[in-house]
Short mmCIF file of C-alpha atoms in Angstrom, two decimals:
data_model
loop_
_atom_site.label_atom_id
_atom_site.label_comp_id
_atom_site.label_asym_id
_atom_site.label_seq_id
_atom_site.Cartn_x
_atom_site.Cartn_y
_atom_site.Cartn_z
CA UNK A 490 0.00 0.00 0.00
CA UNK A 491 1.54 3.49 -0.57
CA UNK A 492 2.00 6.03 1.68
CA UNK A 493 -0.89 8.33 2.51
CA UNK A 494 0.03 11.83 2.18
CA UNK A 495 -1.18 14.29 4.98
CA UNK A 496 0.79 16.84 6.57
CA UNK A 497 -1.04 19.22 8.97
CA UNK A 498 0.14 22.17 10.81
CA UNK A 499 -0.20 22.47 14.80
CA UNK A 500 -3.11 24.94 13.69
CA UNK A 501 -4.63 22.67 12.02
CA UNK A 502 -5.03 19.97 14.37
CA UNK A 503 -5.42 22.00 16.63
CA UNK A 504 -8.82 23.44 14.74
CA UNK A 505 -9.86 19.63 13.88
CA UNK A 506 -9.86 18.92 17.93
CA UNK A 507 -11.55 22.37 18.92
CA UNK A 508 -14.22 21.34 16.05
CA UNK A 509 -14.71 17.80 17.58
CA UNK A 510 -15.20 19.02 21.19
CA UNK A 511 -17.39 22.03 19.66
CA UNK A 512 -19.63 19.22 17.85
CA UNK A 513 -19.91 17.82 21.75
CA UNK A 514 -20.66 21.48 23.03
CA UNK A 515 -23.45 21.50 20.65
CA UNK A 516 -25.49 18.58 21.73
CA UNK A 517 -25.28 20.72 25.25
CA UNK A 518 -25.90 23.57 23.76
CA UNK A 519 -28.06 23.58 20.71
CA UNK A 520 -27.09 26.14 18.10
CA UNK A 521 -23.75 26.49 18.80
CA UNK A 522 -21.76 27.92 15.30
CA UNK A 523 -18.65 26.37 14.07
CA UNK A 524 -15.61 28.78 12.83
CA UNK A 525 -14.50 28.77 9.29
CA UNK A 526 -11.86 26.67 8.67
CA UNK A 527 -8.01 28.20 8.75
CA UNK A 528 -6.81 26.06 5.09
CA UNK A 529 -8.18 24.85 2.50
CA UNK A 530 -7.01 21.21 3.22
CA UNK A 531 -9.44 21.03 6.22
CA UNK A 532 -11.83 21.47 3.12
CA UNK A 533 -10.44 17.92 1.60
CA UNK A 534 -13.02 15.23 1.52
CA UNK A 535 -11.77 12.47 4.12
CA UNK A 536 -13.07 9.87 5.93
CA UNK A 537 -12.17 10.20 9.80
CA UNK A 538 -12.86 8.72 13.53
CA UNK A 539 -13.21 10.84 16.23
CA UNK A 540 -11.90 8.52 19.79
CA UNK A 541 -13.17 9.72 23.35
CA UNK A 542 -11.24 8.57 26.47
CA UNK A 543 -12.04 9.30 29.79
CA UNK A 544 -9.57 8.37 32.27
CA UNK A 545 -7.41 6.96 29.23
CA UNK A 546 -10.36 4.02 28.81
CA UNK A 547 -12.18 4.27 25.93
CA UNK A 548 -15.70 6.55 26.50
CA UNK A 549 -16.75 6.90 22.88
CA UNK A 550 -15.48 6.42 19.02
CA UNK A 551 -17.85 6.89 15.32
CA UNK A 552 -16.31 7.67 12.35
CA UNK A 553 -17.38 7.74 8.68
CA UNK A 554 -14.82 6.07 6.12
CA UNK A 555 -16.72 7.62 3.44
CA UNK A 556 -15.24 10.92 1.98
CA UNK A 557 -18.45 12.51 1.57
CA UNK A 558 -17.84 15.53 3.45
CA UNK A 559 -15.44 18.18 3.60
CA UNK A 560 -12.67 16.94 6.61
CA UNK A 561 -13.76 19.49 9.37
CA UNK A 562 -17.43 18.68 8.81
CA UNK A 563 -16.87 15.00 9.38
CA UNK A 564 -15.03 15.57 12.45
CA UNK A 565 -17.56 17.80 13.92
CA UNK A 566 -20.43 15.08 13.16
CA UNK A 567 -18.15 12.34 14.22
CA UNK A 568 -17.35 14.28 17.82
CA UNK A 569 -21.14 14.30 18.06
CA UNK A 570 -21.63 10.92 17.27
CA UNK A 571 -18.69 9.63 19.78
CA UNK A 572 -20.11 11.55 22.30
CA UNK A 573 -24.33 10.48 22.24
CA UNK A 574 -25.15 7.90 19.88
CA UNK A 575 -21.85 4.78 20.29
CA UNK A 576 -23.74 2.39 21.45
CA UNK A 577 -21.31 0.48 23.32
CA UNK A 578 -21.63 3.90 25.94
CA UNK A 579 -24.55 5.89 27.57
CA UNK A 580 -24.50 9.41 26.30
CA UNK A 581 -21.97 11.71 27.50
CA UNK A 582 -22.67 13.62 30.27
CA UNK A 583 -22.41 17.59 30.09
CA UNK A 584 -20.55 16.39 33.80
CA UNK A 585 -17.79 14.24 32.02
CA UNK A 586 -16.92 16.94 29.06
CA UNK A 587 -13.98 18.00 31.31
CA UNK A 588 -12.81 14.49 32.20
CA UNK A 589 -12.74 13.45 28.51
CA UNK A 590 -9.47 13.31 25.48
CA UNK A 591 -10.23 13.23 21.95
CA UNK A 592 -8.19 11.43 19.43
CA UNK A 593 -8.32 12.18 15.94
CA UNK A 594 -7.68 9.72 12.68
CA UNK A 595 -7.40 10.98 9.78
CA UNK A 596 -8.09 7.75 6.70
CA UNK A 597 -6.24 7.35 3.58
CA UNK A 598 -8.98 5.69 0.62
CA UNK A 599 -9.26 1.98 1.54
CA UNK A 600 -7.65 -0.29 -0.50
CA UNK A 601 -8.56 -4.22 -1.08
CA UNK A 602 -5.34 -6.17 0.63
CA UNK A 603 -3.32 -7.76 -2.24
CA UNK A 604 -1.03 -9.80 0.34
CA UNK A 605 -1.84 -10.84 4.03
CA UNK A 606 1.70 -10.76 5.06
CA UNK A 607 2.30 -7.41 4.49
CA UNK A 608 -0.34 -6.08 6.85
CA UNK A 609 1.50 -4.46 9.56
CA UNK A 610 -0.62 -4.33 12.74
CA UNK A 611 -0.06 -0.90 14.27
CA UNK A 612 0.60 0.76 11.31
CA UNK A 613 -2.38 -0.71 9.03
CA UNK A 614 -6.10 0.06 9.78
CA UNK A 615 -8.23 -2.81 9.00
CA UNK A 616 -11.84 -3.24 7.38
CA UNK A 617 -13.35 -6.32 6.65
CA UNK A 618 -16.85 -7.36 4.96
CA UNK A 619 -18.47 -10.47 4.85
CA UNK A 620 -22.14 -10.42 3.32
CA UNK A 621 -23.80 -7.56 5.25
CA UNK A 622 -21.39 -8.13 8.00
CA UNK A 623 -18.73 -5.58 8.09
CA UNK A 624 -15.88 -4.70 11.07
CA UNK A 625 -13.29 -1.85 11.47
CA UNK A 626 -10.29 -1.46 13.44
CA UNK A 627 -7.80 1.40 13.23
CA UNK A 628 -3.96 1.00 13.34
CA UNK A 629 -3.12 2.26 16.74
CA UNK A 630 -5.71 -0.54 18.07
CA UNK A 631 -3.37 -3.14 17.13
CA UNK A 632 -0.48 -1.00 18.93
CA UNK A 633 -2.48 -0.52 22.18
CA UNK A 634 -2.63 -4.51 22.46
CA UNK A 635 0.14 -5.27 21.17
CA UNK A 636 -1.46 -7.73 18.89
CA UNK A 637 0.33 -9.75 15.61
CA UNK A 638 -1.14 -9.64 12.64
CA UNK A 639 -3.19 -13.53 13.13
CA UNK A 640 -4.46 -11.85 16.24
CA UNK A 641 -5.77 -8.60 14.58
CA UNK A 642 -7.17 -10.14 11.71
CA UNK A 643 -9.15 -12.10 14.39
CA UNK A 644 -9.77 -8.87 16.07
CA UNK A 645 -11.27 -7.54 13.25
CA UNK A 646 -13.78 -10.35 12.22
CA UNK A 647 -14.76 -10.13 15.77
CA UNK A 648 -15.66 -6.78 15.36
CA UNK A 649 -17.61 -7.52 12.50
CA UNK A 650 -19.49 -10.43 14.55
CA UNK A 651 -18.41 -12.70 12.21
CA UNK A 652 -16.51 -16.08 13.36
CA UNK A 653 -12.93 -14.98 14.69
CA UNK A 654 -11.07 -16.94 11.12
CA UNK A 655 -12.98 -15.40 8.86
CA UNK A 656 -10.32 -13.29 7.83
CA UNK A 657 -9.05 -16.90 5.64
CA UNK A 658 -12.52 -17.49 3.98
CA UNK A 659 -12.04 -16.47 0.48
CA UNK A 660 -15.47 -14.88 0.23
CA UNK A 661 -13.90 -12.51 2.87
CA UNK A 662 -13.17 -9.03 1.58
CA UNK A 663 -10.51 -7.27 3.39
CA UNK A 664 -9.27 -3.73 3.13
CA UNK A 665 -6.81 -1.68 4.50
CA UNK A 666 -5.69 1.74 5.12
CA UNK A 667 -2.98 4.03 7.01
CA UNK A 668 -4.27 7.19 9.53
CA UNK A 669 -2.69 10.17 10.53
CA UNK A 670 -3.40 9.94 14.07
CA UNK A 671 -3.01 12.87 17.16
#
């Protein structure tokens, strides 16, 4: 797979994460206006996740791999989506906005794996569909568990609540894809 491309300034980011946690502020406060963004590359159509972490355990995480929007738009909606509607979590409490850390991930396009053995857990994302069954995992998962690549393709079908090897069924489609994460 070739190296995704995506350099962003401190301002940058640091827009993307005041967006995300302003997409929280709004489902507090309703109406809430968003700022312009500072480049034209926040205006890129990506696909992006949007992590919550409250006590450094996971409190929330939506994203859209779809590049349907323009990149500060998605990460606004995904912030919102993190924060009420994962349903894994209650909805976030206006109480917890001060105990919580956002991650950002930026995607590169997904791309059908050509070779199994060059998936490199903590540096690839994975995605895998089976019928209407479909599972995501993003590189620094792999990283935070410090799982091989047997393991996270495992990881992955779980995810998709599919049975754990059917990441070798040939009907299997797997794709993968690099983030710039911060």
């Amino acid at each position: 797979m070739s190296e995704f491309e995506l350099e962003l300034t401190r301002e940058e980011k640091d827009f993307l994460k005041e967006t995300a946690l302003q997409g929280i502020r709004s489902g507090f406060e309703p109406g809430l206006t968003f700022p312009d963004p500072p480049t034209e590359k926040l205006k890129e159509k990506l696909g992006a996740f949007v992590t919550l972490k409250k006590r450094g355990m996971l409190r929330g995480c939506i994203g859209n791999i779809v590049a349907d929007t323009p990149l500060w738009k998605t990460i606004a909606r995904m912030g919102v989506q993190a924060a009420f509607n994962d349903p894994r979590f209650p909805p976030l409490k206006k109480s917890e906005l001060e105990e919580i850390s956002l991650e950002i991930s930026i995607l590169s396009p997904l791309v059908p794996v050509d070779d199994l053995e060059k998936i490199e857990p903590g540096r690839h994302g994975l995605l895998i569909r089976k019928g209407p069954y479909s599972g995501l995992l993003l590189p620094q998962v792999a990283r935070e568990y410090g799982w091989d690549r047997e393991t996270f393709l495992s990881q992955t079908c779980g995810k998709a609540g599919l049975d754990r090897s059917c990441w070798k069924d040939p009907d299997t489609e797997i794709f993968w894809f690099v983030a710039v994460v911060f």
